Amino acid sequence: MDSRLHQTHNPRAPRAPGRPREFEIGEALDKAIVVFSQQGYHGTSISELKDAMGLAAGSLYKAFKDKKAIFLAAFDRYKEVRNAVLEGELQQGSDGRDKVLRMLRVYADASLGEAGRRGCLVVGTAVELGAYDAEAAERVHRSMIRTETVLEALVREGQADGSIAPGIDPVATARLLLSILYGLRVLGKTGPTPEQSRSVVETALKLLD
Amino acid sequence: MDSRLHQTHNPRAPRAPGRPREFEIGEALDKAIVVFSQQGYHGTSISELKDAMGLAAGSLYKAFKDKKAIFLAAFDRYKEVRNAVLEGELQQGSDGRDKVLRMLRVYADASLGEAGRRGCLVVGTAVELGAYDAEAAERVHRSMIRTETVLEALVREGQADGSIAPGIDPVATARLLLSILYGLRVLGKTGPTPEQSRSVVETALKLLD
DNA sequence: CGTATTAGGAAATGATCGTTCCCAAATAGG
DNA sequence: CCTATTTGGGAACGATCATTTCCTAATACG
């Protein structure tokens, strides 16, 4: 298996001979993310995928090994994009408490409107493929552990800077906040109002007192 | 369409002529619930369904209009079963706070072990079919609203009997608890430890103070 | 007891699935 | 400038999908 297959074009890498690729893998994956998030893995056919990505079936299978490889590449890109959004927000946080608040808001905002109805690819993959595909399940698990670890670190940070009560358990609180984040994404599938999402975030802050 | 098609056998109803059905629709649906919860709607083929339910394809299509009708009937039965479990627990609750605790525990327990990996059919349907099938989305929405309403009533009950702080907002708290319940079911797909689920429940109780 | 009606179950149906094949087009290296 | 190599894209592939058909078995009703 060629490791270049699932990478975006790197202009510094030695150029292989042959006809150059006419599309950006990253842009194509962004379109795949939309379809996969909306319809799930089994609910998305290669035919729909090629229409959404603007590619012929042959081109798809030259860029990716099979349907699952497309999905996993889309999953990885989704995680990259969402992690970048999250990190950008966290950097603006003034203290631990404010960073937890911003993290909750990122998920609450993502659960609103069209994006909310589309759904979270991590949650979707956990639910649809968690008991079906080991590779997908492992990525989901890693992603969840990472998010949980971030939350735990933020709680500890808040306890260190005095913005979060010293008596609370960072591990238990992080786990509960994790439940809330994914719960928000599930509720987002049914089209909540911005007020509903906001009230969840505000009320959850009580856990930091 | 014959309304008897999706009902379990009722011995008091006037018996129709013809060969009697050799299987119990309810038992067959119980087996369908397992498969649908595990693999989702699109991930489950009629072939798998007939194997799991112990029926031939022809018999399936005599009992149900099509695959979606099987799924919706399984969804309805799932809700009946889970609602019965929940109601049984709530009746044992001593006051509002204890009832909220018991409700959290029902979801935390359901998210453990094999049943947890199997997943919640409401969450699964929301995620997989929420943006795909209007009929499924409506059932999910009704189910979520109902659960949210129960939570809100329990909070009010606790405020009335003095077990829950009078200052908290029942609507906002119910919504947050709802997020936690569904979040627990998502996390259940990755095989949490009993300690993790228990700590979520314990920590969430802080929201009632 | 015969007829109408329904269920059981296997085989057949057409559609769509994921994947491969094939050929023309476009590049790099010699 | 030719050759090797890769991509684009559409046609073709076998497999599997959901569904129907068809025949036999079992019941209710007159």
GROMACS .gro file of C-alpha atoms in nm, chain A:
model
  209
    1MET     CA    1   0.000   0.000   0.000
    2ASP     CA    2   0.129   0.342  -0.102
    3SER     CA    3   0.137   0.585   0.189
    4ARG     CA    4   0.098   0.882  -0.044
    5LEU     CA    5  -0.252   0.772  -0.130
    6HIS     CA    6  -0.420   0.927   0.170
    7GLN     CA    7  -0.213   1.241   0.195
    8THR     CA    8  -0.289   1.581   0.060
    9HIS     CA    9  -0.050   1.703  -0.207
   10ASN     CA   10   0.288   1.799  -0.067
   11PRO     CA   11   0.479   2.023  -0.314
   12ARG     CA   12   0.812   1.951  -0.144
   13ALA     CA   13   0.788   1.579  -0.189
   14PRO     CA   14   0.968   1.441  -0.499
   15ARG     CA   15   0.717   1.460  -0.779
   16ALA     CA   16   0.618   1.119  -0.912
   17PRO     CA   17   0.592   1.082  -1.289
   18GLY     CA   18   0.253   1.056  -1.453
   19ARG     CA   19  -0.048   1.275  -1.496
   20PRO     CA   20  -0.097   1.512  -1.205
   21ARG     CA   21  -0.409   1.493  -0.993
   22GLU     CA   22  -0.666   1.754  -1.097
   23PHE     CA   23  -0.843   1.787  -0.761
   24GLU     CA   24  -0.736   1.864  -0.408
   25ILE     CA   25  -0.780   1.563  -0.184
   26GLY     CA   26  -0.855   1.787   0.112
   27GLU     CA   27  -1.135   1.969  -0.068
   28ALA     CA   28  -1.281   1.642  -0.187
   29LEU     CA   29  -1.273   1.507   0.168
   30ASP     CA   30  -1.450   1.818   0.295
   31LYS     CA   31  -1.739   1.729   0.066
   32ALA     CA   32  -1.727   1.367   0.177
   33ILE     CA   33  -1.748   1.481   0.538
   34VAL     CA   34  -2.079   1.653   0.470
   35VAL     CA   35  -2.233   1.344   0.311
   36PHE     CA   36  -2.097   1.097   0.564
   37SER     CA   37  -2.204   1.314   0.858
   38GLN     CA   38  -2.553   1.347   0.717
   39GLN     CA   39  -2.618   0.992   0.602
   40GLY     CA   40  -2.364   0.779   0.782
   41TYR     CA   41  -2.129   0.524   0.635
   42HIS     CA   42  -2.377   0.259   0.521
   43GLY     CA   43  -2.626   0.523   0.416
   44THR     CA   44  -2.382   0.678   0.170
   45SER     CA   45  -2.320   0.504  -0.162
   46ILE     CA   46  -2.013   0.543  -0.380
   47SER     CA   47  -2.244   0.694  -0.638
   48GLU     CA   48  -2.352   0.968  -0.397
   49LEU     CA   49  -1.994   1.011  -0.287
   50LYS     CA   50  -1.861   1.066  -0.637
   51ASP     CA   51  -2.140   1.312  -0.714
   52ALA     CA   52  -2.070   1.507  -0.396
   53MET     CA   53  -1.695   1.500  -0.444
   54GLY     CA   54  -1.717   1.574  -0.817
   55LEU     CA   55  -1.514   1.271  -0.918
   56ALA     CA   56  -1.558   0.963  -1.130
   57ALA     CA   57  -1.557   0.625  -0.959
   58GLY     CA   58  -1.224   0.537  -1.120
   59SER     CA   59  -1.060   0.851  -0.985
   60LEU     CA   60  -1.196   0.782  -0.639
   61TYR     CA   61  -1.046   0.436  -0.636
   62LYS     CA   62  -0.711   0.569  -0.755
   63ALA     CA   63  -0.699   0.810  -0.465
   64PHE     CA   64  -0.836   0.570  -0.204
   65LYS     CA   65  -0.817   0.199  -0.151
   66ASP     CA   66  -1.188   0.148  -0.093
   67LYS     CA   67  -1.497   0.305   0.059
   68LYS     CA   68  -1.376   0.254   0.412
   69ALA     CA   69  -1.049   0.431   0.334
   70ILE     CA   70  -1.246   0.731   0.207
   71PHE     CA   71  -1.447   0.730   0.526
   72LEU     CA   72  -1.146   0.705   0.755
   73ALA     CA   73  -0.966   0.981   0.564
   74ALA     CA   74  -1.277   1.198   0.597
   75PHE     CA   75  -1.292   1.116   0.967
   76ASP     CA   76  -0.928   1.215   1.015
   77ARG     CA   77  -0.978   1.541   0.828
   78TYR     CA   78  -1.292   1.615   1.027
   79LYS     CA   79  -1.095   1.571   1.347
   80GLU     CA   80  -0.821   1.802   1.218
   81VAL     CA   81  -1.068   2.075   1.129
   82ARG     CA   82  -1.264   2.051   1.453
   83ASN     CA   83  -0.949   2.036   1.664
   84ALA     CA   84  -0.824   2.352   1.496
   85VAL     CA   85  -1.151   2.532   1.570
   86LEU     CA   86  -1.139   2.415   1.929
   87GLU     CA   87  -0.776   2.509   1.982
   88GLY     CA   88  -0.838   2.854   1.838
   89GLU     CA   89  -1.116   2.907   2.090
   90LEU     CA   90  -0.920   2.771   2.382
   91GLN     CA   91  -0.630   3.005   2.313
   92GLN     CA   92  -0.863   3.299   2.362
   93GLY     CA   93  -0.973   3.172   2.703
   94SER     CA   94  -0.867   3.389   2.996
   95ASP     CA   95  -0.856   3.112   3.257
   96GLY     CA   96  -0.953   2.749   3.311
   97ARG     CA   97  -1.319   2.822   3.369
   98ASP     CA   98  -1.342   3.044   3.064
   99LYS     CA   99  -1.178   2.775   2.853
  100VAL     CA  100  -1.429   2.513   2.968
  101LEU     CA  101  -1.705   2.758   2.886
  102ARG     CA  102  -1.564   2.818   2.539
  103MET     CA  103  -1.531   2.445   2.478
  104LEU     CA  104  -1.893   2.389   2.573
  105ARG     CA  105  -1.991   2.673   2.341
  106VAL     CA  106  -1.801   2.522   2.050
  107TYR     CA  107  -2.006   2.205   2.079
  108ALA     CA  108  -2.329   2.390   2.149
  109ASP     CA  109  -2.281   2.607   1.841
  110ALA     CA  110  -2.192   2.307   1.628
  111SER     CA  111  -2.517   2.143   1.734
  112LEU     CA  112  -2.730   2.426   1.596
  113GLY     CA  113  -2.889   2.476   1.256
  114GLU     CA  114  -2.773   2.298   0.946
  115ALA     CA  115  -2.446   2.179   1.096
  116GLY     CA  116  -2.632   2.046   1.397
  117ARG     CA  117  -2.870   1.847   1.181
  118ARG     CA  118  -2.576   1.717   0.982
  119GLY     CA  119  -2.430   1.585   1.304
  120CYS     CA  120  -2.093   1.506   1.452
  121LEU     CA  121  -1.883   1.254   1.263
  122VAL     CA  122  -1.728   1.123   1.584
  123VAL     CA  123  -2.064   1.061   1.746
  124GLY     CA  124  -2.203   0.922   1.423
  125THR     CA  125  -1.913   0.686   1.377
  126ALA     CA  126  -1.929   0.574   1.741
  127VAL     CA  127  -2.297   0.493   1.709
  128GLU     CA  128  -2.297   0.340   1.361
  129LEU     CA  129  -1.961   0.163   1.343
  130GLY     CA  130  -1.856   0.129   1.707
  131ALA     CA  131  -1.976  -0.231   1.726
  132TYR     CA  132  -1.907  -0.309   1.362
  133ASP     CA  133  -1.563  -0.195   1.251
  134ALA     CA  134  -1.259  -0.221   1.477
  135GLU     CA  135  -1.058   0.042   1.291
  136ALA     CA  136  -1.332   0.300   1.313
  137ALA     CA  137  -1.397   0.213   1.676
  138GLU     CA  138  -1.033   0.267   1.762
  139ARG     CA  139  -1.030   0.613   1.606
  140VAL     CA  140  -1.347   0.704   1.789
  141HIS     CA  141  -1.203   0.582   2.115
  142ARG     CA  142  -0.881   0.777   2.068
  143SER     CA  143  -1.075   1.088   1.981
  144MET     CA  144  -1.295   1.059   2.289
  145ILE     CA  145  -1.003   0.996   2.521
  146ARG     CA  146  -0.826   1.298   2.379
  147THR     CA  147  -1.126   1.523   2.432
  148GLU     CA  148  -1.172   1.387   2.782
  149THR     CA  149  -0.806   1.454   2.858
  150VAL     CA  150  -0.835   1.811   2.734
  151LEU     CA  151  -1.134   1.866   2.960
  152GLU     CA  152  -0.953   1.722   3.258
  153ALA     CA  153  -0.653   1.948   3.193
  154LEU     CA  154  -0.878   2.252   3.168
  155VAL     CA  155  -1.042   2.170   3.501
  156ARG     CA  156  -0.703   2.134   3.665
  157GLU     CA  157  -0.592   2.459   3.507
  158GLY     CA  158  -0.897   2.631   3.648
  159GLN     CA  159  -0.828   2.490   3.991
  160ALA     CA  160  -0.471   2.615   3.970
  161ASP     CA  161  -0.570   2.966   3.865
  162GLY     CA  162  -0.857   2.982   4.112
  163SER     CA  163  -1.142   3.005   3.861
  164ILE     CA  164  -1.271   2.653   3.937
  165ALA     CA  165  -1.350   2.521   4.285
  166PRO     CA  166  -1.059   2.320   4.429
  167GLY     CA  167  -1.285   2.055   4.582
  168ILE     CA  168  -1.424   1.900   4.262
  169ASP     CA  169  -1.285   1.584   4.103
  170PRO     CA  170  -1.120   1.674   3.770
  171VAL     CA  171  -1.153   1.320   3.631
  172ALA     CA  172  -1.521   1.277   3.718
  173THR     CA  173  -1.606   1.630   3.607
  174ALA     CA  174  -1.423   1.586   3.277
  175ARG     CA  175  -1.612   1.264   3.211
  176LEU     CA  176  -1.943   1.433   3.285
  177LEU     CA  177  -1.857   1.728   3.063
  178LEU     CA  178  -1.768   1.479   2.789
  179SER     CA  179  -2.114   1.325   2.820
  180ILE     CA  180  -2.267   1.668   2.790
  181LEU     CA  181  -2.067   1.752   2.477
  182TYR     CA  182  -2.176   1.437   2.296
  183GLY     CA  183  -2.529   1.469   2.428
  184LEU     CA  184  -2.546   1.816   2.277
  185ARG     CA  185  -2.447   1.670   1.941
  186VAL     CA  186  -2.718   1.405   1.964
  187LEU     CA  187  -2.979   1.665   2.052
  188GLY     CA  188  -2.852   1.876   1.763
  189LYS     CA  189  -2.994   1.618   1.521
  190THR     CA  190  -3.347   1.722   1.615
  191GLY     CA  191  -3.299   2.094   1.563
  192PRO     CA  192  -3.280   2.258   1.905
  193THR     CA  193  -3.326   2.630   1.952
  194PRO     CA  194  -3.021   2.845   2.029
  195GLU     CA  195  -3.179   2.916   2.368
  196GLN     CA  196  -3.190   2.547   2.453
  197SER     CA  197  -2.826   2.495   2.365
  198ARG     CA  198  -2.723   2.809   2.550
  199SER     CA  199  -2.909   2.707   2.864
  200VAL     CA  200  -2.731   2.372   2.867
  201VAL     CA  201  -2.394   2.548   2.857
  202GLU     CA  202  -2.485   2.798   3.126
  203THR     CA  203  -2.631   2.538   3.358
  204ALA     CA  204  -2.335   2.306   3.312
  205LEU     CA  205  -2.101   2.573   3.448
  206LYS     CA  206  -2.248   2.503   3.789
  207LEU     CA  207  -2.042   2.186   3.789
  208LEU     CA  208  -1.729   2.398   3.824
  209ASP     CA  209  -1.842   2.563   4.149
   0.00000   0.00000   0.00000
